[in-house]
Every structure is written in structure tokens, then in C-alpha cells.
Short mmCIF file of C-alpha atoms in Angstrom, two decimals:
data_model
loop_
_atom_site.label_atom_id
_atom_site.label_comp_id
_atom_site.label_asym_id
_atom_site.label_seq_id
_atom_site.Cartn_x
_atom_site.Cartn_y
_atom_site.Cartn_z
CA MET A 1 8.24 159.94 -239.02
CA LYS A 2 9.44 158.24 -242.17
CA THR A 3 12.40 160.49 -241.97
CA ARG A 4 13.14 159.72 -238.49
CA ARG A 5 13.28 155.95 -239.01
CA GLY A 6 15.48 156.20 -241.42
CA PHE A 7 17.86 158.28 -239.63
CA SER A 8 18.07 155.83 -236.59
CA THR A 9 18.34 152.93 -238.80
CA ALA A 10 21.17 154.39 -240.67
CA LEU A 11 22.87 155.24 -236.88
CA ILE A 12 22.35 151.73 -236.11
CA ALA A 13 23.82 150.39 -238.58
CA THR A 14 26.81 152.46 -238.01
CA GLY A 15 27.30 151.49 -234.63
CA LEU A 16 27.31 147.98 -235.41
CA ILE A 17 29.77 147.90 -237.98
CA GLY A 18 31.93 150.13 -235.55
CA ALA A 19 31.28 147.40 -232.93
CA VAL A 20 32.17 144.83 -235.43
CA ALA A 21 35.35 146.77 -236.31
CA ALA A 22 36.67 147.47 -233.09
CA PRO A 23 37.41 144.25 -231.82
CA LEU A 24 39.39 143.26 -234.66
CA LEU A 25 41.70 146.43 -233.99
CA ALA A 26 42.35 146.56 -230.48
CA ALA A 27 43.74 143.64 -228.78
CA ALA A 28 41.95 140.96 -227.29
CA PRO A 29 41.22 141.04 -223.52
CA GLU A 30 42.85 138.23 -223.32
CA GLU A 31 46.20 139.17 -224.21
CA ASP A 32 45.47 143.06 -222.49
CA GLN A 33 44.70 140.90 -219.49
CA ASP A 34 47.92 138.99 -219.92
CA THR A 35 50.04 142.44 -221.07
CA PHE A 36 48.42 143.93 -217.59
CA GLN A 37 49.54 141.47 -215.16
CA THR A 38 52.80 140.61 -216.75
CA TYR A 39 53.57 144.53 -216.25
CA PHE A 40 52.98 144.57 -212.86
CA LYS A 41 54.36 140.98 -211.87
CA THR A 42 57.45 142.58 -213.86
CA ARG A 43 57.58 145.93 -211.70
CA PHE A 44 57.46 144.62 -208.26
CA PRO A 45 59.46 141.02 -208.96
CA ASN A 46 59.31 140.64 -205.20
CA VAL A 47 55.39 140.63 -204.57
CA PRO A 48 54.32 137.27 -204.33
CA GLU A 49 51.27 136.91 -206.93
CA HIS A 50 48.64 136.37 -204.42
CA ASP A 51 49.60 139.38 -202.30
CA PHE A 52 48.91 141.78 -205.03
CA VAL A 53 45.17 141.58 -203.12
CA ASN A 54 46.73 143.60 -200.01
CA GLY A 55 47.32 147.14 -202.39
CA ALA A 56 50.03 149.30 -201.24
CA TYR A 57 50.50 146.81 -198.40
CA ALA A 58 52.23 144.29 -200.65
CA LEU A 59 54.77 147.05 -201.05
CA ASP A 60 55.41 148.64 -197.70
CA PRO A 61 56.76 146.77 -194.63
CA VAL A 62 55.66 149.66 -192.35
CA GLY A 63 52.31 150.29 -193.79
CA ARG A 64 51.51 146.77 -193.76
CA GLU A 65 52.35 146.68 -189.75
CA ASN A 66 50.09 148.96 -188.72
CA TRP A 67 47.35 147.53 -191.08
CA GLU A 68 47.75 144.09 -189.58
CA ALA A 69 47.18 145.79 -186.25
CA ILE A 70 44.04 147.44 -187.94
CA GLU A 71 43.07 143.85 -188.86
CA GLU A 72 43.31 142.62 -185.84
CA PHE A 73 39.98 144.04 -184.67
CA PRO A 74 38.22 144.69 -188.40
CA PRO A 75 36.76 148.09 -188.75
CA TYR A 76 34.25 146.72 -191.04
CA GLU A 77 33.03 144.09 -188.61
CA THR A 78 29.98 146.11 -187.46
CA ALA A 79 29.18 146.17 -191.40
CA ILE A 80 29.34 142.59 -191.76
CA SER A 81 26.75 142.30 -188.53
CA LYS A 82 24.22 144.48 -190.21
CA GLY A 83 24.68 143.10 -193.51
CA GLU A 84 23.67 139.75 -192.11
CA ALA A 85 20.83 140.99 -190.53
CA MET A 86 19.74 142.38 -193.36
CA TRP A 87 19.88 138.71 -195.39
CA ASN A 88 17.79 137.21 -192.90
CA GLU A 89 15.59 139.69 -192.34
CA ALA A 90 12.36 139.15 -194.63
CA PHE A 91 10.77 142.05 -197.15
CA ALA A 92 7.61 143.28 -196.48
CA ASN A 93 6.17 140.68 -198.74
CA GLY A 94 7.95 137.45 -196.79
CA LYS A 95 10.93 137.12 -199.32
CA GLY A 96 14.05 137.75 -198.49
CA TYR A 97 17.42 138.23 -200.66
CA ALA A 98 17.95 134.31 -200.51
CA ASP A 99 14.95 134.52 -202.93
CA CYS A 100 17.04 136.39 -205.19
CA PHE A 101 20.28 134.79 -204.77
CA PRO A 102 19.61 130.76 -203.96
CA ASP A 103 23.26 129.55 -203.51
CA GLY A 104 23.44 131.70 -200.73
CA PRO A 105 25.12 134.89 -199.69
CA GLY A 106 28.67 134.23 -200.91
CA VAL A 107 28.21 134.80 -204.56
CA ALA A 108 30.51 137.46 -204.90
CA GLY A 109 32.57 135.75 -207.47
CA LYS A 110 29.65 135.57 -210.30
CA TYR A 111 29.90 139.48 -210.47
CA PRO A 112 30.25 141.61 -212.44
CA HIS A 113 29.34 139.33 -215.22
CA TRP A 114 27.93 140.14 -218.77
CA ASP A 115 24.16 140.00 -219.28
CA ARG A 116 23.50 138.18 -222.70
CA GLU A 117 19.33 138.88 -222.54
CA ARG A 118 19.72 142.54 -221.31
CA GLY A 119 22.99 142.99 -223.17
CA MET A 120 24.72 145.15 -220.24
CA VAL A 121 27.36 144.61 -217.16
CA ILE A 122 25.29 143.56 -213.88
CA THR A 123 27.09 144.22 -210.71
CA LEU A 124 26.32 143.04 -207.46
CA PRO A 125 25.24 146.31 -205.70
CA LEU A 126 22.80 146.41 -208.85
CA ALA A 127 21.55 142.59 -208.63
CA VAL A 128 20.75 143.77 -204.68
CA ASN A 129 18.50 146.69 -205.74
CA GLU A 130 16.96 144.67 -208.49
CA CYS A 131 16.26 142.08 -206.14
CA ARG A 132 14.56 144.89 -203.27
CA GLU A 133 12.44 146.47 -206.33
CA ALA A 134 11.28 143.14 -207.59
CA ASN A 135 10.04 142.97 -204.15
CA GLY A 136 8.60 145.79 -203.38
CA GLU A 137 11.32 147.44 -201.29
CA GLU A 138 12.78 150.89 -202.35
CA PRO A 139 16.29 150.37 -203.75
CA LEU A 140 19.59 151.47 -201.68
CA LYS A 141 21.73 154.61 -202.14
CA TYR A 142 24.93 152.87 -203.94
CA LYS A 143 28.07 154.34 -202.32
CA LYS A 144 27.33 153.93 -198.73
CA GLY A 145 25.36 152.82 -196.07
CA PRO A 146 23.16 149.89 -196.09
CA ILE A 147 24.01 148.53 -199.22
CA ALA A 148 27.88 148.40 -198.13
CA ASP A 149 26.90 146.58 -194.99
CA LEU A 150 24.94 143.90 -196.96
CA VAL A 151 27.70 143.82 -200.18
CA ALA A 152 30.00 143.33 -196.72
CA TYR A 153 28.69 140.57 -195.56
CA MET A 154 28.04 139.12 -199.17
CA ALA A 155 31.84 139.53 -199.63
CA TYR A 156 32.99 138.33 -196.44
CA GLU A 157 30.80 134.95 -197.44
CA SER A 158 32.28 134.93 -201.00
CA ARG A 159 36.38 134.95 -199.26
CA GLY A 160 38.55 133.04 -201.11
CA GLN A 161 36.88 132.86 -204.47
CA ILE A 162 38.61 133.50 -207.41
CA THR A 163 38.20 136.19 -209.86
CA LYS A 164 37.03 135.10 -212.61
CA VAL A 165 35.61 137.36 -215.20
CA GLU A 166 34.18 136.14 -218.55
CA ILE A 167 33.87 138.26 -221.87
CA PRO A 168 31.67 136.19 -224.04
CA SER A 169 33.64 136.79 -227.55
CA ASP A 170 30.64 135.56 -229.66
CA ASP A 171 28.73 139.15 -227.81
CA PRO A 172 30.08 142.38 -229.75
CA ARG A 173 28.24 144.49 -227.02
CA ALA A 174 30.30 142.49 -224.46
CA ILE A 175 33.35 143.54 -226.23
CA GLU A 176 32.26 147.01 -226.63
CA ALA A 177 31.43 147.23 -222.99
CA TYR A 178 35.00 145.89 -222.16
CA GLU A 179 36.80 148.47 -224.34
CA ARG A 180 34.57 151.19 -223.21
CA GLY A 181 35.46 150.09 -219.74
CA LYS A 182 39.24 150.10 -220.66
CA GLN A 183 38.94 153.53 -222.64
CA PHE A 184 37.79 155.06 -219.26
CA TYR A 185 40.59 153.57 -217.48
CA PHE A 186 43.49 155.19 -220.09
CA ALA A 187 41.65 158.36 -220.51
CA ARG A 188 42.85 161.82 -219.35
CA ARG A 189 40.05 163.28 -217.09
CA GLY A 190 39.58 166.23 -215.25
CA GLN A 191 41.53 169.69 -214.42
CA LEU A 192 44.37 167.73 -213.31
CA ASN A 193 44.49 165.48 -216.72
CA PHE A 194 45.42 162.33 -214.78
CA SER A 195 44.02 158.89 -216.33
CA CYS A 196 43.24 156.17 -213.84
CA ALA A 197 46.79 154.22 -215.51
CA HIS A 198 48.85 157.28 -214.87
CA CYS A 199 48.84 156.42 -211.03
CA HIS A 200 47.96 153.01 -210.74
CA LEU A 201 49.63 151.62 -214.26
CA GLY A 202 52.30 153.89 -214.99
CA ASN A 203 53.52 155.25 -211.49
CA SER A 204 52.21 152.47 -208.95
CA GLY A 205 54.38 151.98 -206.16
CA THR A 206 56.11 155.58 -206.26
CA THR A 207 55.01 157.96 -203.76
CA LEU A 208 52.63 161.14 -203.85
CA ARG A 209 53.88 162.77 -200.82
CA THR A 210 54.16 159.92 -198.37
CA GLU A 211 51.14 157.80 -199.86
CA ILE A 212 52.26 154.86 -201.83
CA LEU A 213 50.45 154.72 -204.94
CA SER A 214 48.77 151.26 -205.19
CA PRO A 215 48.93 148.81 -208.43
CA ALA A 216 45.75 148.55 -210.51
CA TYR A 217 46.53 144.30 -210.07
CA GLY A 218 44.54 143.73 -206.81
CA HIS A 219 42.18 146.62 -207.07
CA THR A 220 38.70 144.99 -206.91
CA THR A 221 39.47 141.94 -204.76
CA HIS A 222 38.41 143.85 -201.54
CA PHE A 223 35.44 145.95 -201.81
CA PRO A 224 33.69 146.97 -200.39
CA VAL A 225 36.04 149.14 -198.49
CA TYR A 226 36.32 150.63 -194.39
CA ARG A 227 38.36 153.49 -195.65
CA SER A 228 39.84 155.26 -192.38
CA LYS A 229 39.79 158.82 -194.73
CA TRP A 230 35.97 157.93 -194.96
CA GLY A 231 35.25 156.57 -191.11
CA GLU A 232 33.02 154.08 -192.87
CA MET A 233 32.48 151.60 -195.48
CA GLY A 234 32.13 152.43 -198.83
CA THR A 235 31.57 150.62 -202.54
CA LEU A 236 33.78 150.46 -205.29
CA HIS A 237 31.59 152.68 -206.77
CA ARG A 238 32.09 155.07 -204.46
CA ARG A 239 36.07 155.04 -204.65
CA PHE A 240 35.74 155.37 -208.55
CA SER A 241 33.87 158.57 -207.53
CA GLY A 242 36.17 159.57 -205.31
CA CYS A 243 39.08 159.08 -207.62
CA ASN A 244 37.41 160.99 -210.34
CA LYS A 245 36.74 164.12 -208.09
CA GLN A 246 40.51 164.03 -206.78
CA VAL A 247 41.55 164.80 -210.32
CA ARG A 248 39.00 167.50 -210.18
CA ALA A 249 36.50 165.69 -213.09
CA LYS A 250 32.80 165.58 -212.48
CA PRO A 251 32.30 162.25 -211.31
CA PHE A 252 29.84 159.68 -213.04
CA ALA A 253 26.51 158.06 -211.24
CA ALA A 254 27.55 155.30 -209.30
CA GLN A 255 26.00 151.93 -210.84
CA GLY A 256 25.94 153.96 -213.93
CA GLU A 257 26.81 152.30 -217.59
CA GLU A 258 30.59 153.82 -216.97
CA TYR A 259 31.38 152.78 -213.81
CA ARG A 260 29.90 149.15 -214.77
CA ASN A 261 31.85 148.96 -217.92
CA LEU A 262 34.75 150.04 -215.99
CA GLU A 263 34.43 147.30 -213.30
CA PHE A 264 33.89 145.04 -215.71
CA PHE A 265 37.33 145.82 -217.60
CA LEU A 266 39.00 146.30 -214.19
CA THR A 267 37.67 143.21 -212.92
CA TYR A 268 38.70 141.35 -216.03
CA MET A 269 42.44 142.53 -215.42
CA ASN A 270 42.25 140.75 -212.00
CA ASN A 271 41.33 137.67 -212.88
CA GLY A 272 43.04 134.91 -210.71
CA LEU A 273 43.37 136.50 -207.61
CA GLU A 274 41.89 135.65 -204.54
CA LEU A 275 38.31 137.47 -203.25
CA ASN A 276 39.39 139.07 -199.73
CA GLY A 277 36.59 141.80 -198.97
CA PRO A 278 35.42 143.44 -197.07
CA GLY A 279 38.97 145.11 -196.59
CA ALA A 280 40.46 148.16 -194.75
CA ARG A 281 42.61 151.31 -195.80
CA LYS A 282 43.65 153.84 -194.99
CA MET B 1 53.47 132.96 -226.01
CA MET B 2 55.25 135.41 -223.56
CA MET B 3 55.89 138.55 -224.51
CA SER B 4 58.78 140.72 -223.38
CA PHE B 5 58.85 143.29 -220.50
CA GLY B 6 59.71 146.01 -222.68
CA SER B 7 57.35 145.29 -225.51
CA SER B 8 54.36 145.14 -223.01
CA ARG B 9 54.77 148.16 -221.63
CA ALA B 10 55.76 149.62 -224.94
CA ARG B 11 52.11 148.24 -225.73
CA LEU B 12 50.32 150.03 -222.71
CA LEU B 13 51.96 152.91 -222.87
CA ALA B 14 50.79 153.32 -227.00
CA LEU B 15 47.17 152.49 -225.80
CA SER B 16 47.16 155.08 -223.11
CA LEU B 17 49.01 157.68 -225.87
CA GLY B 18 46.34 156.82 -228.55
CA LEU B 19 43.48 157.55 -226.55
CA SER B 20 44.86 160.55 -224.80
CA THR B 21 45.76 162.07 -228.01
CA LEU B 22 41.80 161.83 -228.56
CA ALA B 23 41.52 164.10 -225.07
CA VAL B 24 44.24 166.87 -226.01
CA GLY B 25 43.01 169.60 -228.05
CA VAL B 26 42.00 172.65 -225.68
CA ALA B 27 42.24 176.12 -226.12
CA HIS B 28 45.19 177.75 -224.58
CA ALA B 29 47.13 174.69 -225.97
CA GLU B 30 49.73 177.34 -226.25
CA MET B 31 51.13 179.35 -223.68
CA PRO B 32 50.39 182.90 -224.66
CA GLY B 33 52.81 185.80 -224.40
CA LEU B 34 53.06 185.98 -220.32
CA GLU B 35 55.15 188.77 -218.85
CA LEU B 36 57.62 186.17 -216.75
CA ASP B 37 58.15 188.81 -214.21
CA GLY B 38 56.54 187.04 -211.12
CA ASP B 39 56.77 187.58 -207.38
CA ALA B 40 59.33 184.27 -206.44
CA ALA B 41 58.51 184.57 -202.34
CA ALA B 42 54.82 184.61 -203.33
CA GLY B 43 55.32 181.77 -205.87
CA LYS B 44 56.85 179.66 -203.25
CA LYS B 45 53.98 180.03 -201.19
CA ILE B 46 51.56 178.94 -204.23
CA ALA B 47 54.08 176.43 -205.05
CA ASN B 48 53.67 174.95 -201.50
CA ASP B 49 50.11 175.18 -201.07
CA ARG B 50 48.19 171.91 -201.48
CA ALA B 51 44.92 173.53 -203.43
CA LYS B 52 47.35 175.34 -205.97
CA GLY B 53 50.70 174.24 -207.08
CA ASN B 54 51.71 171.36 -204.62
CA CYS B 55 54.72 170.99 -206.72
CA VAL B 56 56.04 168.81 -203.22
CA ALA B 57 53.14 166.24 -204.27
CA CYS B 58 55.82 164.76 -206.88
CA HIS B 59 58.78 166.63 -206.58
CA ILE B 60 61.78 167.00 -203.96
CA MET B 61 61.99 170.97 -203.33
CA ALA B 62 64.12 173.08 -200.97
CA ASP B 63 62.36 173.72 -197.89
CA ALA B 64 58.85 171.26 -198.56
CA GLU B 65 58.26 168.48 -196.02
CA SER B 66 57.37 164.98 -197.27
CA PRO B 67 57.75 165.15 -200.78
CA GLY B 68 56.33 162.59 -203.30
CA ALA B 69 59.23 160.99 -206.07
CA ILE B 70 57.02 160.80 -208.80
CA GLY B 71 58.92 163.60 -210.78
CA PRO B 72 62.53 164.87 -210.64
CA ALA B 73 64.27 166.91 -207.83
CA LEU B 74 63.37 170.64 -208.77
CA ILE B 75 67.24 171.57 -208.37
CA ALA B 76 70.05 173.53 -210.57
CA MET B 77 66.78 174.71 -212.97
CA GLN B 78 69.07 177.07 -214.62
CA THR B 79 71.12 174.27 -215.48
CA ARG B 80 68.64 172.18 -216.56
CA PHE B 81 66.34 174.63 -218.77
CA PRO B 82 68.07 177.02 -221.07
CA SER B 83 65.56 179.83 -220.53
CA LYS B 84 63.14 180.85 -218.25
CA GLU B 85 60.48 180.65 -220.95
CA GLU B 86 61.25 177.21 -221.81
CA LEU B 87 60.34 176.46 -217.98
CA ALA B 88 57.40 178.32 -218.06
CA VAL B 89 56.19 176.20 -221.23
CA GLN B 90 56.85 173.29 -219.07
CA ILE B 91 54.57 174.27 -216.44
CA TRP B 92 52.39 175.44 -218.58
CA ASP B 93 51.62 172.09 -220.16
CA ALA B 94 54.21 169.28 -220.01
CA THR B 95 52.40 167.32 -222.62
CA ALA B 96 53.12 169.66 -224.99
CA LYS B 97 57.11 168.17 -225.02
CA ASN B 98 56.06 164.80 -224.01
CA PRO B 99 52.35 163.56 -224.61
CA GLU B 100 52.31 160.81 -221.67
CA ALA B 101 53.80 163.68 -219.10
CA VAL B 102 51.74 163.34 -215.67
CA MET B 103 52.15 166.81 -214.70
CA PRO B 104 49.06 168.43 -214.48
CA PRO B 105 48.67 171.43 -217.23
CA PHE B 106 49.00 173.91 -214.76
CA GLY B 107 48.37 177.07 -217.20
CA LYS B 108 46.39 175.61 -219.94
CA HIS B 109 43.88 174.07 -217.60
CA GLU B 110 43.91 177.46 -215.23
CA ILE B 111 45.05 175.26 -212.12
CA LEU B 112 46.75 178.92 -211.45
CA THR B 113 45.99 182.10 -212.45
CA GLN B 114 48.38 184.15 -214.75
CA LYS B 115 49.72 185.62 -212.10
CA GLU B 116 50.29 182.86 -210.04
CA PHE B 117 51.56 181.00 -212.71
CA ALA B 118 54.45 183.67 -213.28
CA ASP B 119 54.94 183.53 -209.49
CA VAL B 120 55.67 179.72 -209.69
CA VAL B 121 57.78 180.03 -212.26
CA GLU B 122 59.65 182.93 -211.06
CA TYR B 123 60.14 180.57 -207.80
CA ILE B 124 60.86 177.26 -209.70
CA TRP B 125 63.79 179.29 -212.00
CA THR B 126 65.76 180.04 -208.37
CA LEU B 127 66.06 176.74 -207.62
#
């Protein structure tokens, strides 16, 4: 027992030193964000800043025309209605989502955020399921189905809010979570050996066969999304999972620590952009 | 203070470089001695197969429709590579020459079998 304890204390000490040292070596999140946003604005000088939320459609006039035609009768409309019904329907205990989200459904702009007490990144879908479980309801599956409907409604009610993720600089664990998300973004993975950045940063705007690789700047604003390829709605973590599979890597669990940290990093990179979810994409 | 585009880009690249270096270091890093006497006709099929070579996803290539624009056009290969072996090394693992190369390591990661690999090399060498 004693030996084990001594061993784990040593591990924790090493971990702490690592956590303290890492931010000193790496660029501060604000510097990363400036570098990231400047890169895209310079790479695509003809794209107005507010238009990056429209992904590849900000770069391709023909694709944009098709997309705008689709948006006239949005394929995510059913999801919004179903989500609204979910929001208004009471749980078995008589309470509802409004008891967990007292500011109403339009709170997507508050997510993801760092929870100082729990020492972890909280995303909107995670908060939804924690609300359900606190009220004796079964948690929903994270990638598609009812959770995508409810989050679509909440995203719709949050349209126009500005992405504003905060990374508290006085909490090394928050910086660590951010750094892990950043490392995930730039690390090669899978048999095909691509990092997220290879396609959506370094080669954004070029074509993979006939498909334009969308810029990472704008990636987080429009979820959940109706994707024609899926024929249904999906959450941001469903898309992360699909991307990992495409490079022939084993996907991580939706709402697991890896994807929550990735969402934390990527959304922070998108700070300043307007929320425009739910969206429609090819 | 505004940073110049050049240095921003270099820093991002350096960042990803540092991280990707950690991920390298698998077995078969170097191309084993292979007989490069594949079948060009078979190689053409593999090069065009989405689940195999899928070269056209990124490269313009003769007889292949809707090419991507990520990599250079596959033309005049025999003037661009001093030997078939050099070309083979590039397809085996493009990160050997350029650590930031985006091209998947078709040999090193066993995306192609050794026979398929030799066939593709033979075909690309004819372009």
C-alpha cells in the first residue's frame, strides 16, 4: 500500500511539473488563435471574415448556389421542430430541460467551456445528457438521433451569438486540455497518415477529387449539421469520428476526453465567428 | 503586433512538424529491397481504385476523370525522377524526403500489398 502510494505521488508530481512547464514552452492560446485566423484571412483574401462560417461555400460560387437552393427549404427544419418538442416535454419527474438551462434554449454560445470545479471541458451535448441523468432519464446517444434534434433547436435559438470560448490562463489544467486538443489537431493518424491540419489548414481550398477541402476557420459554428451524405443530422463529434475513419484511424468515443479537448481547441480557434447552426452540408 | 504571413505559416508548419515527428518511427520505415518489375496494366487499375491507390484524388493523371489538385500532375515521370527506384521510394513513404509531405505512405503503412505496390510503380513510371 505504502509503495503504491509513494509511486502515484511521484507520478502526480511529474504530471504537475509537466503541466506547468508545457505552457511556458508552447505559444499562448491567444497567440495560436491570432496565427490561425491570420493564416486563413491571408490564404483567402477575398473571403469576408463573417463568411468563413459557410465553409467551402464561401470559396465556391457554384457549390454556394446549390447550397442556397437547399437552404430555401432547410433539411434540418424537422430536427428543429422535434428538438423544440423535446425541450417543452416534461421528464417523468415533472421537470424539464428549462430547469437545467434556466437561461433558455439559446445558450450554445456558452459551450464548450472549462469547468473549473470538475477540471474538464463541458460541451452542450454533455450538459444535455447530464441534465437528463440528474432527472432520472436515460442519456441519449451522442452522434445522431434525438440529441441532434434537441441541439439543433438549441443551436437555432442561439443563432447570431458570437463564438467566445475562454481558456482561463490561471488554471494549468485548462491550458493542458487546450494543448491536448491542439496536439490532436496537428498529429498524423490512421493508415493514411493525415492530421486534421493537413487537409483543413495546409490544403484548405484545394480539391480532393472534385470536393473542396473546407477551411478549419468556420468549422465549429454550424453544428449540428444535416449532411446529405448521411441523409440525416449529426453532431460535431459524429463528424470528428467520420473524419478519423476516413483516414483509416480508429475513432474515439463521442464526448470522450479526446474529442471534448479537440472541440475546446477548435472552437477557441473560431472565436469571433457568429453561430449559424444548425447547418446543411454535402 | 501583427506577424507577417511568412512567419505565421512557418510557425504553424513547425508546430505540426514537431508533433508529426513524434508519430513517425514505425517498422518498414525504409523501403525493403523489392523487385521493381510490376505489371503496368494492373498498376493502372490499382492507381484508379478508390480503395487502393486512389492517385487521382490528389493528382492529375492520364485517363482519369475529376482529378484533385493537392499533388503535382503525374506527367513526365522519367524526367522528374532519376530512376524507378527513386520513384518507388517516394510512393513507399513520401515523408522520408519531406517530413511534411501529405501523401499517404503506400508501402510503409501497407496500404498496398508489395505486389500492388510494384504494379503501381511500374504504371506511374510510364506516365
